[in-house]
Amino acid sequence: MTTSLDSPGRLVGSMLGSATWGRSNGGRLTLAEHCRYAMQTVAAQLRLQWHERGAVSDEMRQRWSRLEPDRIELPDTPTVARALELVRQSVPVWLCRHSLRTWSWAALLAQRDALKPDTEVLAVSCLLHDIALVPYGRPPAGPRCACFAIDGGQRSRRFLQEQGWAESRALVVEDAICLHMNPHVPLGAGIEAHLLQQAAALDVVGARMAAIDPASRQAVLARYPRTGFAQQMSEAMRQQAELAAQTRTRLLWRMGFARAIRRSAWRE
């Protein structure tokens, strides 16, 4: 079993997509980073197609039997309550539901993979990860990062500082949010960052959907419906891609992100 204490550690540093990386360049990719990110994205797409074609194994069914969707309630802490209120005030309903589903998938994937995240850190990261995605979710004035994920990470860190969080713990959330637009986030970058990326990708393009049993998926969807999500997310990403040259969002869009959303196994 992997826990927050015995994981390889948050080996983030200045890796592409991290908070430190974003502070240095506002989220803009160099030519070499464009190439590296494109190759990582292609590899992620191939993995997704491979998993979609695979049959459900007996081992997978055994892992399904261990999932407990009743254990995915948000942590009952003041900061989580304030983060939920902030996201409800800052983004439209469809995006708020995406954030809540992302938390639910992250909690279920943690059960499935026997991971022990800091649940408050994970919940806040999931709730706030797209807070800068839509135009009216941005600050009304002042400089803004080119990349919405970097912008959202920085805004979330400032929010947590206002809640009295230690800088080191707020940085874990900032890194998780900044990194979630990467096609792959290893456990070495932190359990919470790893789970956020996996859960967000699951909700948007159906990655690792087979890791969650149908009954658990239905329980989450009944609570937080996907009504109109694919169209709304595609439009939001299109707008970001047009606004943000040399970013991960622009490159993903050019590589067919809208098609990946439409072709996911989710049905609305």
Tab-separated table of C-alpha atoms in Angstrom:
chain	number	residue	atom	x	y	z
A	1	MET	CA	0.000	0.000	0.000
A	2	THR	CA	1.309	3.435	-0.925
A	3	THR	CA	0.729	6.310	1.493
A	4	SER	CA	1.617	9.983	1.589
A	5	LEU	CA	4.526	9.072	3.856
A	6	ASP	CA	6.109	6.216	1.939
A	7	SER	CA	5.563	7.462	-1.620
A	8	PRO	CA	8.653	8.441	-3.667
A	9	GLY	CA	8.095	12.067	-2.634
A	10	ARG	CA	7.031	15.183	-4.449
A	11	LEU	CA	9.806	15.169	-7.036
A	12	VAL	CA	8.298	18.136	-8.871
A	13	GLY	CA	11.014	20.782	-8.911
A	14	SER	CA	10.930	22.649	-12.207
A	15	MET	CA	9.370	19.824	-14.234
A	16	LEU	CA	7.164	20.882	-17.124
A	17	GLY	CA	3.794	22.008	-15.794
A	18	SER	CA	4.842	22.492	-12.177
A	19	ALA	CA	4.257	25.631	-10.104
A	20	THR	CA	7.946	26.573	-10.299
A	21	TRP	CA	7.947	26.066	-14.063
A	22	GLY	CA	4.815	28.181	-14.401
A	23	ARG	CA	6.221	31.040	-12.358
A	24	SER	CA	9.253	31.193	-14.631
A	25	ASN	CA	7.372	31.401	-17.935
A	26	GLY	CA	3.642	31.938	-17.284
A	27	GLY	CA	2.868	28.506	-18.708
A	28	ARG	CA	4.439	28.984	-22.146
A	29	LEU	CA	6.177	26.021	-23.754
A	30	THR	CA	9.573	26.209	-25.403
A	31	LEU	CA	10.058	24.436	-28.729
A	32	ALA	CA	11.715	21.477	-26.978
A	33	GLU	CA	8.868	21.340	-24.450
A	34	HIS	CA	6.336	21.404	-27.292
A	35	CYS	CA	7.939	18.277	-28.705
A	36	ARG	CA	8.204	16.515	-25.371
A	37	TYR	CA	4.640	17.349	-24.380
A	38	ALA	CA	3.315	16.242	-27.775
A	39	MET	CA	5.041	12.872	-27.455
A	40	GLN	CA	3.674	12.394	-23.929
A	41	THR	CA	0.181	13.216	-25.198
A	42	VAL	CA	0.401	10.718	-28.050
A	43	ALA	CA	1.534	8.036	-25.589
A	44	ALA	CA	-1.411	8.855	-23.307
A	45	GLN	CA	-3.839	8.633	-26.240
A	46	LEU	CA	-2.449	5.230	-27.222
A	47	ARG	CA	-2.814	3.985	-23.636
A	48	LEU	CA	-6.411	5.193	-23.584
A	49	GLN	CA	-7.246	3.383	-26.832
A	50	TRP	CA	-5.574	0.199	-25.588
A	51	HIS	CA	-7.528	0.190	-22.321
A	52	GLU	CA	-10.809	0.902	-24.128
A	53	ARG	CA	-10.381	-2.280	-26.179
A	54	GLY	CA	-9.497	-4.515	-23.245
A	55	ALA	CA	-11.987	-6.892	-21.653
A	56	VAL	CA	-12.788	-6.659	-17.950
A	57	SER	CA	-10.547	-9.170	-16.145
A	58	ASP	CA	-11.346	-11.167	-13.014
A	59	GLU	CA	-8.708	-9.122	-11.189
A	60	MET	CA	-10.479	-5.929	-12.220
A	61	ARG	CA	-13.794	-7.255	-10.966
A	62	GLN	CA	-12.164	-8.085	-7.623
A	63	ARG	CA	-10.835	-4.527	-7.404
A	64	TRP	CA	-14.308	-3.228	-8.213
A	65	SER	CA	-15.734	-5.142	-5.276
A	66	ARG	CA	-13.506	-3.126	-2.906
A	67	LEU	CA	-14.826	0.277	-3.987
A	68	GLU	CA	-17.144	2.069	-1.604
A	69	PRO	CA	-18.889	5.033	-3.240
A	70	ASP	CA	-20.387	5.985	0.145
A	71	ARG	CA	-16.867	6.993	1.244
A	72	ILE	CA	-16.488	9.843	-1.247
A	73	GLU	CA	-18.071	12.605	0.801
A	74	LEU	CA	-16.004	15.786	0.876
A	75	PRO	CA	-13.902	16.201	4.036
A	76	ASP	CA	-15.803	18.179	6.646
A	77	THR	CA	-13.320	21.032	7.179
A	78	PRO	CA	-13.729	24.832	7.070
A	79	THR	CA	-11.261	25.171	4.188
A	80	VAL	CA	-13.055	22.604	2.033
A	81	ALA	CA	-16.382	24.326	2.732
A	82	ARG	CA	-14.909	27.707	1.735
A	83	ALA	CA	-13.284	26.207	-1.384
A	84	LEU	CA	-16.633	24.743	-2.421
A	85	GLU	CA	-18.306	28.109	-1.902
A	86	LEU	CA	-15.552	29.832	-3.887
A	87	VAL	CA	-15.924	27.503	-6.863
A	88	ARG	CA	-19.714	27.842	-6.801
A	89	GLN	CA	-19.333	31.625	-6.945
A	90	SER	CA	-16.578	31.580	-9.592
A	91	VAL	CA	-17.608	29.071	-12.271
A	92	PRO	CA	-20.830	27.957	-14.006
A	93	VAL	CA	-22.823	24.987	-12.719
A	94	TRP	CA	-21.530	22.562	-15.367
A	95	LEU	CA	-17.923	23.258	-14.347
A	96	CYS	CA	-18.696	23.077	-10.634
A	97	ARG	CA	-20.204	19.628	-11.204
A	98	HIS	CA	-17.082	18.608	-13.127
A	99	SER	CA	-14.967	19.622	-10.131
A	100	LEU	CA	-17.167	17.623	-7.765
A	101	ARG	CA	-17.087	14.578	-10.050
A	102	THR	CA	-13.301	14.935	-10.247
A	103	TRP	CA	-13.131	14.733	-6.457
A	104	SER	CA	-15.391	11.663	-6.516
A	105	TRP	CA	-13.296	9.861	-9.145
A	106	ALA	CA	-10.091	10.777	-7.284
A	107	ALA	CA	-11.468	9.319	-4.042
A	108	LEU	CA	-12.549	6.133	-5.817
A	109	LEU	CA	-9.220	5.779	-7.654
A	110	ALA	CA	-7.418	6.179	-4.324
A	111	GLN	CA	-9.470	3.247	-2.990
A	112	ARG	CA	-8.851	1.214	-6.129
A	113	ASP	CA	-5.073	1.823	-6.141
A	114	ALA	CA	-4.643	1.570	-2.327
A	115	LEU	CA	-3.340	5.141	-2.071
A	116	LYS	CA	-3.591	7.264	1.063
A	117	PRO	CA	-3.695	10.945	0.072
A	118	ASP	CA	-4.162	13.930	2.327
A	119	THR	CA	-7.914	14.080	1.692
A	120	GLU	CA	-8.242	17.787	2.481
A	121	VAL	CA	-5.420	18.669	0.071
A	122	LEU	CA	-6.923	16.386	-2.574
A	123	ALA	CA	-10.435	17.792	-2.138
A	124	VAL	CA	-9.308	21.426	-2.379
A	125	SER	CA	-7.160	20.606	-5.434
A	126	CYS	CA	-10.078	18.927	-7.196
A	127	LEU	CA	-12.562	21.661	-6.319
A	128	LEU	CA	-10.334	24.522	-7.494
A	129	HIS	CA	-8.439	22.913	-10.383
A	130	ASP	CA	-10.456	24.680	-13.126
A	131	ILE	CA	-11.232	27.904	-11.291
A	132	ALA	CA	-9.423	29.969	-13.964
A	133	LEU	CA	-10.774	28.087	-16.996
A	134	VAL	CA	-13.757	30.249	-17.926
A	135	PRO	CA	-13.432	34.012	-18.567
A	136	TYR	CA	-15.566	35.218	-15.677
A	137	GLY	CA	-13.589	33.005	-13.327
A	138	ARG	CA	-10.515	35.224	-13.741
A	139	PRO	CA	-9.410	38.140	-11.573
A	140	PRO	CA	-11.007	41.385	-12.802
A	141	ALA	CA	-7.669	43.159	-13.168
A	142	GLY	CA	-3.939	42.618	-13.002
A	143	PRO	CA	-1.509	40.364	-14.886
A	144	ARG	CA	-2.604	36.848	-15.731
A	145	CYS	CA	-0.641	33.748	-16.686
A	146	ALA	CA	-0.957	32.518	-20.247
A	147	CYS	CA	-2.002	29.065	-18.960
A	148	PHE	CA	-5.267	28.780	-17.031
A	149	ALA	CA	-3.905	25.862	-14.952
A	150	ILE	CA	-0.918	27.928	-13.794
A	151	ASP	CA	-3.226	30.875	-13.122
A	152	GLY	CA	-5.616	28.635	-11.169
A	153	GLY	CA	-2.810	27.104	-9.147
A	154	GLN	CA	-1.504	30.496	-8.106
A	155	ARG	CA	-4.975	31.767	-7.218
A	156	SER	CA	-5.598	28.639	-5.150
A	157	ARG	CA	-2.325	29.052	-3.259
A	158	ARG	CA	-3.243	32.650	-2.390
A	159	PHE	CA	-6.701	31.493	-1.246
A	160	LEU	CA	-5.121	28.885	1.048
A	161	GLN	CA	-2.667	31.399	2.458
A	162	GLU	CA	-5.690	33.511	3.400
A	163	GLN	CA	-7.091	30.445	5.190
A	164	GLY	CA	-3.913	30.228	7.271
A	165	TRP	CA	-2.379	27.201	5.550
A	166	ALA	CA	1.367	26.645	5.787
A	167	GLU	CA	3.185	27.651	2.608
A	168	SER	CA	4.477	24.105	2.051
A	169	ARG	CA	0.970	22.618	2.147
A	170	ALA	CA	-0.509	25.333	-0.070
A	171	LEU	CA	2.261	24.608	-2.581
A	172	VAL	CA	1.150	20.967	-2.795
A	173	VAL	CA	-2.253	22.197	-4.008
A	174	GLU	CA	-0.686	24.716	-6.392
A	175	ASP	CA	1.547	22.046	-7.933
A	176	ALA	CA	-1.342	19.589	-8.286
A	177	ILE	CA	-3.491	22.154	-10.113
A	178	CYS	CA	-0.633	23.379	-12.321
A	179	LEU	CA	0.289	19.803	-13.277
A	180	HIS	CA	-3.215	18.519	-14.019
A	181	MET	CA	-2.965	19.571	-17.689
A	182	ASN	CA	-0.056	17.176	-18.196
A	183	PRO	CA	-0.950	13.894	-19.949
A	184	HIS	CA	0.766	11.960	-17.147
A	185	VAL	CA	1.639	12.886	-13.551
A	186	PRO	CA	3.702	10.225	-11.751
A	187	LEU	CA	3.281	9.335	-8.099
A	188	GLY	CA	6.677	10.913	-7.495
A	189	ALA	CA	5.045	14.291	-8.116
A	190	GLY	CA	2.772	13.661	-5.140
A	191	ILE	CA	-0.209	11.384	-4.545
A	192	GLU	CA	-2.651	14.288	-4.693
A	193	ALA	CA	-1.243	15.623	-7.986
A	194	HIS	CA	-1.276	12.119	-9.460
A	195	LEU	CA	-4.887	11.486	-8.442
A	196	LEU	CA	-6.113	14.890	-9.612
A	197	GLN	CA	-4.695	14.392	-13.105
A	198	GLN	CA	-6.069	10.851	-13.326
A	199	ALA	CA	-9.515	11.890	-12.098
A	200	ALA	CA	-9.788	14.957	-14.323
A	201	ALA	CA	-8.773	12.916	-17.374
A	202	LEU	CA	-11.308	10.256	-16.408
A	203	ASP	CA	-14.096	12.826	-16.288
A	204	VAL	CA	-13.155	14.652	-19.485
A	205	VAL	CA	-12.015	11.918	-21.899
A	206	GLY	CA	-12.912	8.693	-20.059
A	207	ALA	CA	-9.331	7.696	-19.193
A	208	ARG	CA	-9.230	4.783	-16.722
A	209	MET	CA	-13.017	4.521	-16.754
A	210	ALA	CA	-12.712	0.754	-16.428
A	211	ALA	CA	-11.034	1.230	-13.052
A	212	ILE	CA	-14.412	2.311	-11.606
A	213	ASP	CA	-17.256	-0.208	-11.535
A	214	PRO	CA	-20.527	0.718	-13.302
A	215	ALA	CA	-22.515	0.982	-10.049
A	216	SER	CA	-20.033	3.442	-8.554
A	217	ARG	CA	-19.963	5.467	-11.763
A	218	GLN	CA	-23.744	5.683	-11.759
A	219	ALA	CA	-23.794	6.768	-8.110
A	220	VAL	CA	-21.488	9.686	-8.910
A	221	LEU	CA	-23.393	10.683	-12.045
A	222	ALA	CA	-26.709	10.612	-10.206
A	223	ARG	CA	-25.295	13.112	-7.728
A	224	TYR	CA	-23.442	15.301	-10.244
A	225	PRO	CA	-24.980	14.898	-13.749
A	226	ARG	CA	-22.934	15.414	-16.926
A	227	THR	CA	-25.740	17.265	-18.745
A	228	GLY	CA	-24.164	19.207	-21.618
A	229	PHE	CA	-20.671	18.763	-20.210
A	230	ALA	CA	-18.848	17.659	-23.379
A	231	GLN	CA	-20.065	20.620	-25.419
A	232	GLN	CA	-19.403	23.131	-22.644
A	233	MET	CA	-15.906	21.819	-21.907
A	234	SER	CA	-15.015	21.759	-25.602
A	235	GLU	CA	-16.084	25.382	-25.969
A	236	ALA	CA	-14.172	26.469	-22.864
A	237	MET	CA	-11.016	24.732	-24.075
A	238	ARG	CA	-11.435	26.219	-27.559
A	239	GLN	CA	-11.587	29.702	-26.074
A	240	GLN	CA	-8.516	29.047	-23.952
A	241	ALA	CA	-6.619	27.669	-26.949
A	242	GLU	CA	-7.380	30.817	-28.924
A	243	LEU	CA	-6.325	33.079	-26.061
A	244	ALA	CA	-3.217	31.220	-24.950
A	245	ALA	CA	-0.519	30.733	-27.575
A	246	GLN	CA	2.403	28.406	-26.792
A	247	THR	CA	0.558	26.701	-23.930
A	248	ARG	CA	-0.367	23.112	-23.198
A	249	THR	CA	-3.996	23.979	-23.900
A	250	ARG	CA	-3.228	25.311	-27.383
A	251	LEU	CA	-1.135	22.259	-28.223
A	252	LEU	CA	-3.755	19.832	-26.895
A	253	TRP	CA	-6.429	21.557	-28.937
A	254	ARG	CA	-4.336	21.363	-32.098
A	255	MET	CA	-3.762	17.652	-31.419
A	256	GLY	CA	-7.496	16.917	-31.411
A	257	PHE	CA	-8.636	17.421	-27.827
A	258	ALA	CA	-12.201	18.229	-28.927
A	259	ARG	CA	-12.342	14.924	-30.787
A	260	ALA	CA	-11.082	13.084	-27.704
A	261	ILE	CA	-13.893	14.595	-25.635
A	262	ARG	CA	-16.534	13.669	-28.222
A	263	ARG	CA	-15.221	10.124	-28.635
A	264	SER	CA	-14.997	9.319	-24.936
A	265	ALA	CA	-17.021	6.443	-23.551
A	266	TRP	CA	-19.182	8.835	-21.520
A	267	ARG	CA	-22.769	9.229	-22.646
A	268	GLU	CA	-24.787	12.332	-21.831
